[in-house]
Short mmCIF file of C-alpha atoms in Angstrom, two decimals:
data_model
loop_
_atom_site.label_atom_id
_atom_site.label_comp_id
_atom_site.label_asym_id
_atom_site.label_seq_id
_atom_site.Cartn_x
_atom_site.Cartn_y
_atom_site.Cartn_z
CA UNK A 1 104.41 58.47 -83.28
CA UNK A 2 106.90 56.07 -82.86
CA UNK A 3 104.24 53.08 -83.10
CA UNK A 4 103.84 54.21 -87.16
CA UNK A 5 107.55 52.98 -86.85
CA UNK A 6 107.70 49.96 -84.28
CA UNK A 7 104.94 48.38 -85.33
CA UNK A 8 105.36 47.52 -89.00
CA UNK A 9 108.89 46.55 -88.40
CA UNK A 10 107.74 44.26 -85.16
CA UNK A 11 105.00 43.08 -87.70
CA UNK A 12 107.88 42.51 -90.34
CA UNK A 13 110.04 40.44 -88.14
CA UNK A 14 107.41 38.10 -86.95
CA UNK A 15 106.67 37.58 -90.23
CA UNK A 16 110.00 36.44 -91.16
CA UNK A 17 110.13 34.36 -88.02
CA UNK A 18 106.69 32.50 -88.70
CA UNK A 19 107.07 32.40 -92.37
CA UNK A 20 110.78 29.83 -91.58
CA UNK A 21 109.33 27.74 -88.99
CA UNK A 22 105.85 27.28 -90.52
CA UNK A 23 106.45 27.80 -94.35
CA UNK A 24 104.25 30.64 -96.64
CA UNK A 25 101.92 28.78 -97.54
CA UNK A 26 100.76 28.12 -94.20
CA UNK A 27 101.74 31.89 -93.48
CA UNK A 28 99.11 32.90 -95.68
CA UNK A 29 96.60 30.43 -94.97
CA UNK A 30 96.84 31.30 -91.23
CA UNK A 31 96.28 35.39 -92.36
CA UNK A 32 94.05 34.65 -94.91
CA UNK A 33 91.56 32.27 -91.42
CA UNK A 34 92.55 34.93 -89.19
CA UNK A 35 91.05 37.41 -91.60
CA UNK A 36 87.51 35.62 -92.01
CA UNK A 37 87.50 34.66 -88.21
CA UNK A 38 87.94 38.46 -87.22
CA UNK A 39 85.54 39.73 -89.55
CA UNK A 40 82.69 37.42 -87.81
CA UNK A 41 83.86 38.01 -84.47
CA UNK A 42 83.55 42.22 -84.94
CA UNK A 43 80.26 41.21 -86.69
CA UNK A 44 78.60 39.52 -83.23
CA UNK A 45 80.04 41.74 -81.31
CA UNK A 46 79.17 45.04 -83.24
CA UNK A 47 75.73 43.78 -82.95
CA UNK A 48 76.20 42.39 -78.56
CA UNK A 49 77.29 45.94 -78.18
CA UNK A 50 74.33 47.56 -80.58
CA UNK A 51 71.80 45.70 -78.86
CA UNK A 52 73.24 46.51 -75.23
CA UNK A 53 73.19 50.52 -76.51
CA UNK A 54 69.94 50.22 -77.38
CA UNK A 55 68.62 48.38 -74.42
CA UNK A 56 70.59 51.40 -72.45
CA UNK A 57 68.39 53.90 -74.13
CA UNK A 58 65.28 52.13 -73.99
CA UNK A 59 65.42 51.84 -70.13
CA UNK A 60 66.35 55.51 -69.99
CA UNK A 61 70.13 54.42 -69.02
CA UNK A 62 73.20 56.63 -70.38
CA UNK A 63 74.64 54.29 -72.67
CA UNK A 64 78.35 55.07 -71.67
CA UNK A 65 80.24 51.62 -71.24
CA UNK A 66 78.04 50.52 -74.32
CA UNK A 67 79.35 53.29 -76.17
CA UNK A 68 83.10 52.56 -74.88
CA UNK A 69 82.51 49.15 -75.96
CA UNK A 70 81.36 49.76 -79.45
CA UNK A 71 84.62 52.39 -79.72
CA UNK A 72 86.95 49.22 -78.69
CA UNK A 73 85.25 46.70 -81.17
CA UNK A 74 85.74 49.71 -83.68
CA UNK A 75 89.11 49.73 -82.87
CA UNK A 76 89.76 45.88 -82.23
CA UNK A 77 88.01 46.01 -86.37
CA UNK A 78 90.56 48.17 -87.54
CA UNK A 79 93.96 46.47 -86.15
CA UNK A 80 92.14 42.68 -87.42
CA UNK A 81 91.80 44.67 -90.79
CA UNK A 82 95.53 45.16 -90.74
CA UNK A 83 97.85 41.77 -91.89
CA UNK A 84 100.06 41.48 -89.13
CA UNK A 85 100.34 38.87 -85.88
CA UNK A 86 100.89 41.27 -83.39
CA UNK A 87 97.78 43.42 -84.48
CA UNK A 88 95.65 40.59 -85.12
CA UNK A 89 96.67 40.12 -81.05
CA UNK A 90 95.56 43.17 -79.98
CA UNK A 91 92.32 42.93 -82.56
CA UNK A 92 91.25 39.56 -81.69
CA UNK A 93 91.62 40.96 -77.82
CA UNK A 94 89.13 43.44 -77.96
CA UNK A 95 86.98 41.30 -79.56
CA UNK A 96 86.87 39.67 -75.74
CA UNK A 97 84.13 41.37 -73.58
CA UNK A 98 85.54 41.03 -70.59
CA UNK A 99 89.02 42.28 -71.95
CA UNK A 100 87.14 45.22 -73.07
CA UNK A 101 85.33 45.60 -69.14
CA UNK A 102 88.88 45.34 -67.90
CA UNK A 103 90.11 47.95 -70.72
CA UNK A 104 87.52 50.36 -69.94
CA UNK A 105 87.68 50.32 -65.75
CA UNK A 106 91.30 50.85 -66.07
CA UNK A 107 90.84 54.00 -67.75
CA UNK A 108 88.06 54.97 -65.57
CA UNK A 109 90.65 54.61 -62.81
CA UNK A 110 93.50 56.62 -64.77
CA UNK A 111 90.99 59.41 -65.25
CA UNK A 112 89.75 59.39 -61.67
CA UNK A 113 93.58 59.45 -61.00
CA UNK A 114 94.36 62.17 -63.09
CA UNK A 115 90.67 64.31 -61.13
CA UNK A 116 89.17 64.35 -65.15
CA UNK A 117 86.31 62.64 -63.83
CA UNK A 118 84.38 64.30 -61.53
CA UNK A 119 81.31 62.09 -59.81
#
């Protein structure tokens, strides 16, 4: 809950601060590239992860990291979608398979932690 709050006002401030050193112009330019390079980069890897789920289910694997994967690129979408640095950050992030690997086996080992995973 507190995010809703930190966030935009985080988001705010490094606007502020980027907008002085760089100008708004540039500001805007930058959002306006970081916008269009985002929107290809959940494009390939909507489709990597698509054609990974469907190679799971063609061999008969359960497609459960695929599916994690797609749910991070969803996510990573959503926060590039947003104007903000910080977001952008954390979008262009999950964009990054092996972020995304690292992501996922971390909360494989918080489940396993927490006995919510049972092999």
């Amino acid at each position: 809950m507190a995010a809703f709050l930190v966030v935009p006002i985080l988001e705010l401030v490094l606007f502020i601060y980027v907008e002085r050193r760089i100008g708004l112009a540039l500001m805007i330019l930058f959002i306006a590239l970081t916008a269009v390079v985002g929107a290809l980069m959940v494009r390939q890897q909507g489709f990597s992860v698509w054609n990974q789920l469907q190679d799971d289910l063609g061999s008969g694997v359960l497609p459960g990291a695929a599916l994690v994967h797609g749910a991070m690129v969803l996510v990573g979408g959503a926060f590039l979608l947003t104007p903000g640095f910080l977001t952008d950050s954390v979008g262009f992030a999950l964009m990054i398979p092996i972020v995304r690997e690292g992501i996922r086996r971390m909360g494989i080992r918080i489940l396993r932690q927490r006995t919510i995973i049972i092999e």
